[in-house]
Every structure is written in structure tokens, then in C-alpha cells.
PDB file of C-alpha atoms in Angstrom:
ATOM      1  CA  UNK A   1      -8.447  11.395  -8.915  1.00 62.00           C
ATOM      2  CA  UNK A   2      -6.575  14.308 -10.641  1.00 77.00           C
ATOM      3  CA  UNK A   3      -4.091  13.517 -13.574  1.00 85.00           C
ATOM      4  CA  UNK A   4      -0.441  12.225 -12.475  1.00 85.00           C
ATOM      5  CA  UNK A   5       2.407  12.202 -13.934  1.00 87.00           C
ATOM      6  CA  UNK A   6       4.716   8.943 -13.345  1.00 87.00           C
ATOM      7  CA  UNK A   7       8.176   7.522 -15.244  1.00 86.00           C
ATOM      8  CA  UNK A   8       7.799   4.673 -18.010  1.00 88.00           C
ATOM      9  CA  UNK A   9       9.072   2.080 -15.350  1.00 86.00           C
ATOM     10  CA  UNK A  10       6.603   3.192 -12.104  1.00 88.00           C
ATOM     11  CA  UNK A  11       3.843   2.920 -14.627  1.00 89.00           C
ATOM     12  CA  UNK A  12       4.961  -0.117 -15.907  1.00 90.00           C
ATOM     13  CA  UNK A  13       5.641  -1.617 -12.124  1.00 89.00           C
ATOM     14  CA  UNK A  14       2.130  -0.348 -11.300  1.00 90.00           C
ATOM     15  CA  UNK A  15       1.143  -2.338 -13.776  1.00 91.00           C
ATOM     16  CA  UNK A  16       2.783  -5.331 -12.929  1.00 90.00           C
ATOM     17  CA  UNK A  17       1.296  -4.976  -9.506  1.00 90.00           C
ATOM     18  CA  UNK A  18      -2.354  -4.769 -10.369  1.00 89.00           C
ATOM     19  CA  UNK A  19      -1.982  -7.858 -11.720  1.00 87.00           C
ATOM     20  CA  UNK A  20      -0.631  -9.698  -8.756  1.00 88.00           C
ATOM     21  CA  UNK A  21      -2.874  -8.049  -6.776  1.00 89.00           C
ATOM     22  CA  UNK A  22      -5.625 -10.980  -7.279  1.00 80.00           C
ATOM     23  CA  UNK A  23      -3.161 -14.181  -6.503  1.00 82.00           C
ATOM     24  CA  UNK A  24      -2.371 -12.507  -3.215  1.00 83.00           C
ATOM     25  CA  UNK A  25      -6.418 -11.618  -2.125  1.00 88.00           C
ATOM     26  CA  UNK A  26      -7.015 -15.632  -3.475  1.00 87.00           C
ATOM     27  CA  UNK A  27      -3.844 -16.579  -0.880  1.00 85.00           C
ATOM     28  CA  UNK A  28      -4.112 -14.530   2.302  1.00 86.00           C
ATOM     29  CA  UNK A  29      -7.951 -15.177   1.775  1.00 89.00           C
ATOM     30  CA  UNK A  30      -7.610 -19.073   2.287  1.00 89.00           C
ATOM     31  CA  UNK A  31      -4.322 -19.064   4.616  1.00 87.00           C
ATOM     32  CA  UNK A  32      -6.020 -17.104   7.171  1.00 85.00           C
ATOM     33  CA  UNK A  33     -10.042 -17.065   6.443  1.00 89.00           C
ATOM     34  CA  UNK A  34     -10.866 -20.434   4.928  1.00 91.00           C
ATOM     35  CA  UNK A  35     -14.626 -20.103   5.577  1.00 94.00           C
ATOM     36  CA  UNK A  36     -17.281 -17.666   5.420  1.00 93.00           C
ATOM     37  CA  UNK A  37     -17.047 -14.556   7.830  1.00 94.00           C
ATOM     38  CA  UNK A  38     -17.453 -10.734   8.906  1.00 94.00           C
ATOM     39  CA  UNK A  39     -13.402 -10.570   8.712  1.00 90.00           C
ATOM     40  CA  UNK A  40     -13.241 -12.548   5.528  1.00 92.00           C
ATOM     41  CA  UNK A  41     -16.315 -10.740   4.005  1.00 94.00           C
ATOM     42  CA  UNK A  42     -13.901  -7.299   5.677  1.00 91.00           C
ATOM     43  CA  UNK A  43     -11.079  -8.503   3.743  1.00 89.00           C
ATOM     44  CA  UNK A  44     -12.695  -8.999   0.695  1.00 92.00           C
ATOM     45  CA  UNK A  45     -14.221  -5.681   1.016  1.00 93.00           C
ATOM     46  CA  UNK A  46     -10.528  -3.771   1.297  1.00 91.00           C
ATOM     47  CA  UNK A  47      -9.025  -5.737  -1.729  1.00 92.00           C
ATOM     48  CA  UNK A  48     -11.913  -4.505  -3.729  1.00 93.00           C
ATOM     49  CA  UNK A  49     -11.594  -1.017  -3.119  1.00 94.00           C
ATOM     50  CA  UNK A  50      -7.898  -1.091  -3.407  1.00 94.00           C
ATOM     51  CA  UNK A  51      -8.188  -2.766  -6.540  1.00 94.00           C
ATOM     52  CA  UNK A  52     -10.368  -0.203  -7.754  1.00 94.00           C
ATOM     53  CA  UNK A  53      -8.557   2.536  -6.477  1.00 94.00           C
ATOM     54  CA  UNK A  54      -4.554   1.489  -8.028  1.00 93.00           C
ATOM     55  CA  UNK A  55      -7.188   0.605 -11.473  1.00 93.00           C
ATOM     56  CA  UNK A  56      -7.962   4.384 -11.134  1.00 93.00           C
ATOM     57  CA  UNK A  57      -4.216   5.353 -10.350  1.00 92.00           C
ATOM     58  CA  UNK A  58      -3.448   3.992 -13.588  1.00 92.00           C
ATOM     59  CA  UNK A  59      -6.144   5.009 -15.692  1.00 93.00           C
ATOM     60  CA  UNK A  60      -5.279   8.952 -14.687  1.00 91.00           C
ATOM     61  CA  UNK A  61      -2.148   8.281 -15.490  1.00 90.00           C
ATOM     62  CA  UNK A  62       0.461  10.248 -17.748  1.00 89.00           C
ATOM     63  CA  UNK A  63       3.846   8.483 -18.793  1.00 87.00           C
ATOM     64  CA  UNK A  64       6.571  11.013 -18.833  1.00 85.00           C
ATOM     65  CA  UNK A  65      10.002  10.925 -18.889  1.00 84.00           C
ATOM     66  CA  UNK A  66      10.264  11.986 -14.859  1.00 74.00           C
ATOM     67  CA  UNK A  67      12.334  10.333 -12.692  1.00 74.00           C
ATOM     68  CA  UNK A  68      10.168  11.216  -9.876  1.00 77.00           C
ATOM     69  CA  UNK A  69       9.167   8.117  -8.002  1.00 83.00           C
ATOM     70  CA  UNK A  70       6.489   9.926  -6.000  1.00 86.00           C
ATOM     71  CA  UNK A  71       2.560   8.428  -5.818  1.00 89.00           C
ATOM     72  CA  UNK A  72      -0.572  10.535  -4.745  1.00 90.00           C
ATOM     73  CA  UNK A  73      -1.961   7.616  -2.669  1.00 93.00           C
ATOM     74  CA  UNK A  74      -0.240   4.600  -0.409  1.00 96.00           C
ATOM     75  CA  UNK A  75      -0.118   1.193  -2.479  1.00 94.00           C
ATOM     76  CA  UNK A  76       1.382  -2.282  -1.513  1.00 92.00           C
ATOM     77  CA  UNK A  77       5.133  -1.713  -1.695  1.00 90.00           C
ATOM     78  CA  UNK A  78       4.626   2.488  -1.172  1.00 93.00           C
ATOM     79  CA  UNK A  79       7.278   3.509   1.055  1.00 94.00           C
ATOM     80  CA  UNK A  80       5.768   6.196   3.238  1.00 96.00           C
ATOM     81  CA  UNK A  81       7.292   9.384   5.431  1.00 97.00           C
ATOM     82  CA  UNK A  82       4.736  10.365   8.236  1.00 97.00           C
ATOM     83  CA  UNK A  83       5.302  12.199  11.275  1.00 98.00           C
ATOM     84  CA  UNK A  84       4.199  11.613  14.902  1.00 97.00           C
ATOM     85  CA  UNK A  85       1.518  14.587  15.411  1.00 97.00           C
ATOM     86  CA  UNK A  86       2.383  14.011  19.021  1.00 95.00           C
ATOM     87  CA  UNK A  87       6.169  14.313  18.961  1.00 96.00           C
ATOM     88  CA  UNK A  88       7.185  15.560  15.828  1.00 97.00           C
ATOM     89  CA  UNK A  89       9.207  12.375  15.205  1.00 97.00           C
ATOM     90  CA  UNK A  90       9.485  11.440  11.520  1.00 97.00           C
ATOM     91  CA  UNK A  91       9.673   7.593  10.371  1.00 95.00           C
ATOM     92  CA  UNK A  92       9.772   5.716   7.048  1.00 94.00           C
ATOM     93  CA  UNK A  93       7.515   2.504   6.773  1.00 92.00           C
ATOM     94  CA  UNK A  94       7.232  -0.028   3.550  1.00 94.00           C
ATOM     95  CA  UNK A  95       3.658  -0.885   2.696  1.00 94.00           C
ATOM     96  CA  UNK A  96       4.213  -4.910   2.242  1.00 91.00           C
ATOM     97  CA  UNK A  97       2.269  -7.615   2.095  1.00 85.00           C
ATOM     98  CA  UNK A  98       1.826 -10.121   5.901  1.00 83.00           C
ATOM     99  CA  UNK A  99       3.892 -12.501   3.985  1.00 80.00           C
ATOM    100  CA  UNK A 100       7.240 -10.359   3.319  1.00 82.00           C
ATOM    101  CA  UNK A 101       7.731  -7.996   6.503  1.00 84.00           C
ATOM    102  CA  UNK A 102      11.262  -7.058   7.165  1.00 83.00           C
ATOM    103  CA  UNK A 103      10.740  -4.992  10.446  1.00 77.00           C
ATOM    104  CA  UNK A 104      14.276  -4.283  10.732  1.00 82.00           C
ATOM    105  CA  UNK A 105      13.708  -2.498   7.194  1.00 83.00           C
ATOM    106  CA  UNK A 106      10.667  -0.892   8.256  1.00 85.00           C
ATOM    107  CA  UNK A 107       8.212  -2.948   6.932  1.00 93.00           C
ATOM    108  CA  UNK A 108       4.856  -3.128   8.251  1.00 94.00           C
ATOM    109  CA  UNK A 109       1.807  -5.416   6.671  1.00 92.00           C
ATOM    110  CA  UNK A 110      -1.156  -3.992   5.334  1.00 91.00           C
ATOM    111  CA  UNK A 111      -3.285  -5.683   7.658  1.00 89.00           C
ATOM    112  CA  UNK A 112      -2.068  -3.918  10.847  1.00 92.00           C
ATOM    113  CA  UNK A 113      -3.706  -1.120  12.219  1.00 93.00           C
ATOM    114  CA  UNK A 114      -1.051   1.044  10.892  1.00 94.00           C
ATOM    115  CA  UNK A 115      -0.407  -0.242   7.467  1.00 94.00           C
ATOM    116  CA  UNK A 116      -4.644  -0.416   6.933  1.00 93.00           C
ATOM    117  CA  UNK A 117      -4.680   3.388   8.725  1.00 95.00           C
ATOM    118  CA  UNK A 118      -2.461   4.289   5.590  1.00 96.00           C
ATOM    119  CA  UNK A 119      -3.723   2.372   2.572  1.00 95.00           C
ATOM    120  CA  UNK A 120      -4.882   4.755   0.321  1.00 95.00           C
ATOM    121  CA  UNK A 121      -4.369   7.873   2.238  1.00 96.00           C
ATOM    122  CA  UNK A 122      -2.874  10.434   0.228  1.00 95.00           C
ATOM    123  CA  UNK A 123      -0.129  13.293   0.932  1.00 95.00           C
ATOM    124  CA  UNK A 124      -0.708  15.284   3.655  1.00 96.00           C
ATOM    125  CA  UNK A 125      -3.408  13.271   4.790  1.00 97.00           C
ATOM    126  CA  UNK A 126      -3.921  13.042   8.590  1.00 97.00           C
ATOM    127  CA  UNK A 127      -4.092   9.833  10.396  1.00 97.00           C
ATOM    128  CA  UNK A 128      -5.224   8.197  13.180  1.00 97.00           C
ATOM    129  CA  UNK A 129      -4.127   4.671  14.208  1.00 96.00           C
ATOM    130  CA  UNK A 130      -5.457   2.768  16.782  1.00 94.00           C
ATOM    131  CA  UNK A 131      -3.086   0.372  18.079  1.00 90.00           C
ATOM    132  CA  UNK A 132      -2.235  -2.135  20.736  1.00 91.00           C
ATOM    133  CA  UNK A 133       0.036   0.021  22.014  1.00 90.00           C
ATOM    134  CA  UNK A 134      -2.314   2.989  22.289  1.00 93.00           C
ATOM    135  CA  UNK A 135      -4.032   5.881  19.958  1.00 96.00           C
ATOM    136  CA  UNK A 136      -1.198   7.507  17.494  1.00 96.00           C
ATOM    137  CA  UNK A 137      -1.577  10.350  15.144  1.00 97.00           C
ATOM    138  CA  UNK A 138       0.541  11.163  12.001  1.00 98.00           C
ATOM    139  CA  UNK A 139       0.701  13.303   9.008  1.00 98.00           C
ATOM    140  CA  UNK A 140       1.812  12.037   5.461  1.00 98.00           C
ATOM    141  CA  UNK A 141       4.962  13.606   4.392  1.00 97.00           C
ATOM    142  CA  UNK A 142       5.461  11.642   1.313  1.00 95.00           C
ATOM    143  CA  UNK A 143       5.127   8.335  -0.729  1.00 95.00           C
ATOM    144  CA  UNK A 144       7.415   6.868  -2.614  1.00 92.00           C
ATOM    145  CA  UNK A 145       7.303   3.699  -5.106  1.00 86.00           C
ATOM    146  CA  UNK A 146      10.156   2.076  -5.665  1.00 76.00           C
ATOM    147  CA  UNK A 147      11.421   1.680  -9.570  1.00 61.00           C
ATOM    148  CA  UNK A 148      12.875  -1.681  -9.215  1.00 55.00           C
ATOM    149  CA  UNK A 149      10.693  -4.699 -10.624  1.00 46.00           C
ATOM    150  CA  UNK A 150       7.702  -5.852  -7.946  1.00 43.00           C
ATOM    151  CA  UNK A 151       8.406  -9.760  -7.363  1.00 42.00           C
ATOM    152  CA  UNK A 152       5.639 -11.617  -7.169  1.00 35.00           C
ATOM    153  CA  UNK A 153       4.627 -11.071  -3.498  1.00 41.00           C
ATOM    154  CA  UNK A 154       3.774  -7.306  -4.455  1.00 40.00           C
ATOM    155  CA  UNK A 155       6.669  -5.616  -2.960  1.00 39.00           C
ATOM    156  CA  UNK A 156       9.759  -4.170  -4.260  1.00 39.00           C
ATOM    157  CA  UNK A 157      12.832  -6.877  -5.141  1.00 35.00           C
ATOM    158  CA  UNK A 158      15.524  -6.736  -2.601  1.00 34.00           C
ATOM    159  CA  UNK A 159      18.652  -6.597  -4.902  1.00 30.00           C
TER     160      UNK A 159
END
């Protein structure tokens, strides 16, 4: 992962978040797979590499004094721009954890096929979603992370 450069408070946020990654694996881990199995063990499997991919974020990062709240890769919390391959449309989605969705704000969990289609996809990335609804394709246009204080269910504080 290249070098990027992110404001005092994104880095500190990021921060912040790493750290609360852990409680929520540990909670959505017993609320909805108590016992041993493949989903568990394929839940497990996507904190880990998330974990080790937001550790990485951070390590490559450079505090400056930017204002820009832009990320190279979608987090918990991210707020992403992609656009329907298909029809051009273009639509904003929060990242947010099963617990916190908000679908009139455009949340969407990062257990659905979307929000796991985007997880750690970077600008410009293409994706391919496979839905209830049917097959979708969209492009990245940006993502965003917001500067106000994560709360403790990793997602930005509604104030």
C-alpha cells in the first residue's frame, strides 16, 4: 500500500476505529454464530484481513495538515460514491456496521453482498455484486471518511 496522506483527526479516528474493531468481531461473532461453522470460520476470516488491512492503512500513513477526508480503500464508516456500470446512475452508501443501518441515510451493513463487494476495494475499482435482486456492476468514484469522532459501534456520530 503506497504512502497516504490523511489530516491529524482522520488519522486519529482511524485510530480510534482499529481499536473497536475487535469488540464488534467478539459481538456480531456470538449474536449471530454462537458455535463452530463455515460462516463463522468466513466471518472470522474477513475481520482478519480487514484488520490487517486498516493496520496497514495506518502504518503508511503521513499526518498532514490536509483537510482532505479522502481514503484509498473502503473501511467501516467509509462513505462511498460508485456508479451503476449498467445505467450510469451514481449513489452514495455508508459502510456501517449490521447493528447501526440507517437505510434512509444510505447505510448498508458490511455483511450484505454489497457492503462485503466493497470492503476494501479501492478508487476506481470495479465491482461486481451479486444480489437478491440480481447481478449489479459499479465503479468506485470516491471514499470518504468522515472527521467526526467514531462512537463505539464503528461508524461516524450522528450529531
Amino acid at each position: 500500500m503506497d504512502k497516504v496522506r490523511l489530516s491529524p483527526v482522520i488519522f486519529e479516528n482511524l485510530i480510534k476505529h482499529l481499536v473497536n474493531i475487535e469488540e464488534e468481531k467478539e459481538k456480531l461473532l456470538e449474536q449471530y454464530f454462537p458455535r463452530p461453522s463455515k460462516e463463522r470460520s468466513d466471518l472470522e476470516k474477513l475481520f482478519d484481513n480487514y484488520i490487517r488491512q486498516v493496520e496497514q492503512l495506518i502504518k503508511n500513513a503521513i499526518k498532514s495538515e490536509t483537510t482532505n477526508t479522502n481514503l484509498p480503500i473502503v473501511i467501516f464508516g467509509s462513505e462511498v460514491e460508485v456508479e451503476n456500470l449498467d445505467t450510469g446512475e451514481i449513489s452514495r452508501f455508508r459502510i456501517v456496521s449490521p447493528f447501526d443501518i440507517d437505510v434512509e441515510s444510505g447505510d448498508i451493513s458490511y455483511l450484505s453482498p454489497m457492503g462485503r463487494s466493497l470492503l476494501l476495494k479501492r478508487t476506481g475499482d470495479e465491482v461486481t455484486v451479486h444480489a437478491p435482486a440480481g447481478v449489479f456492476r459499479y465503479k468506485i468514484k470516491s471514499i470518504k471518511f468522515p472527521s467526526s469522532p467514531i462512537d463505539s459501534k464503528n461508524t461516524p456520530s450522528k450529531t
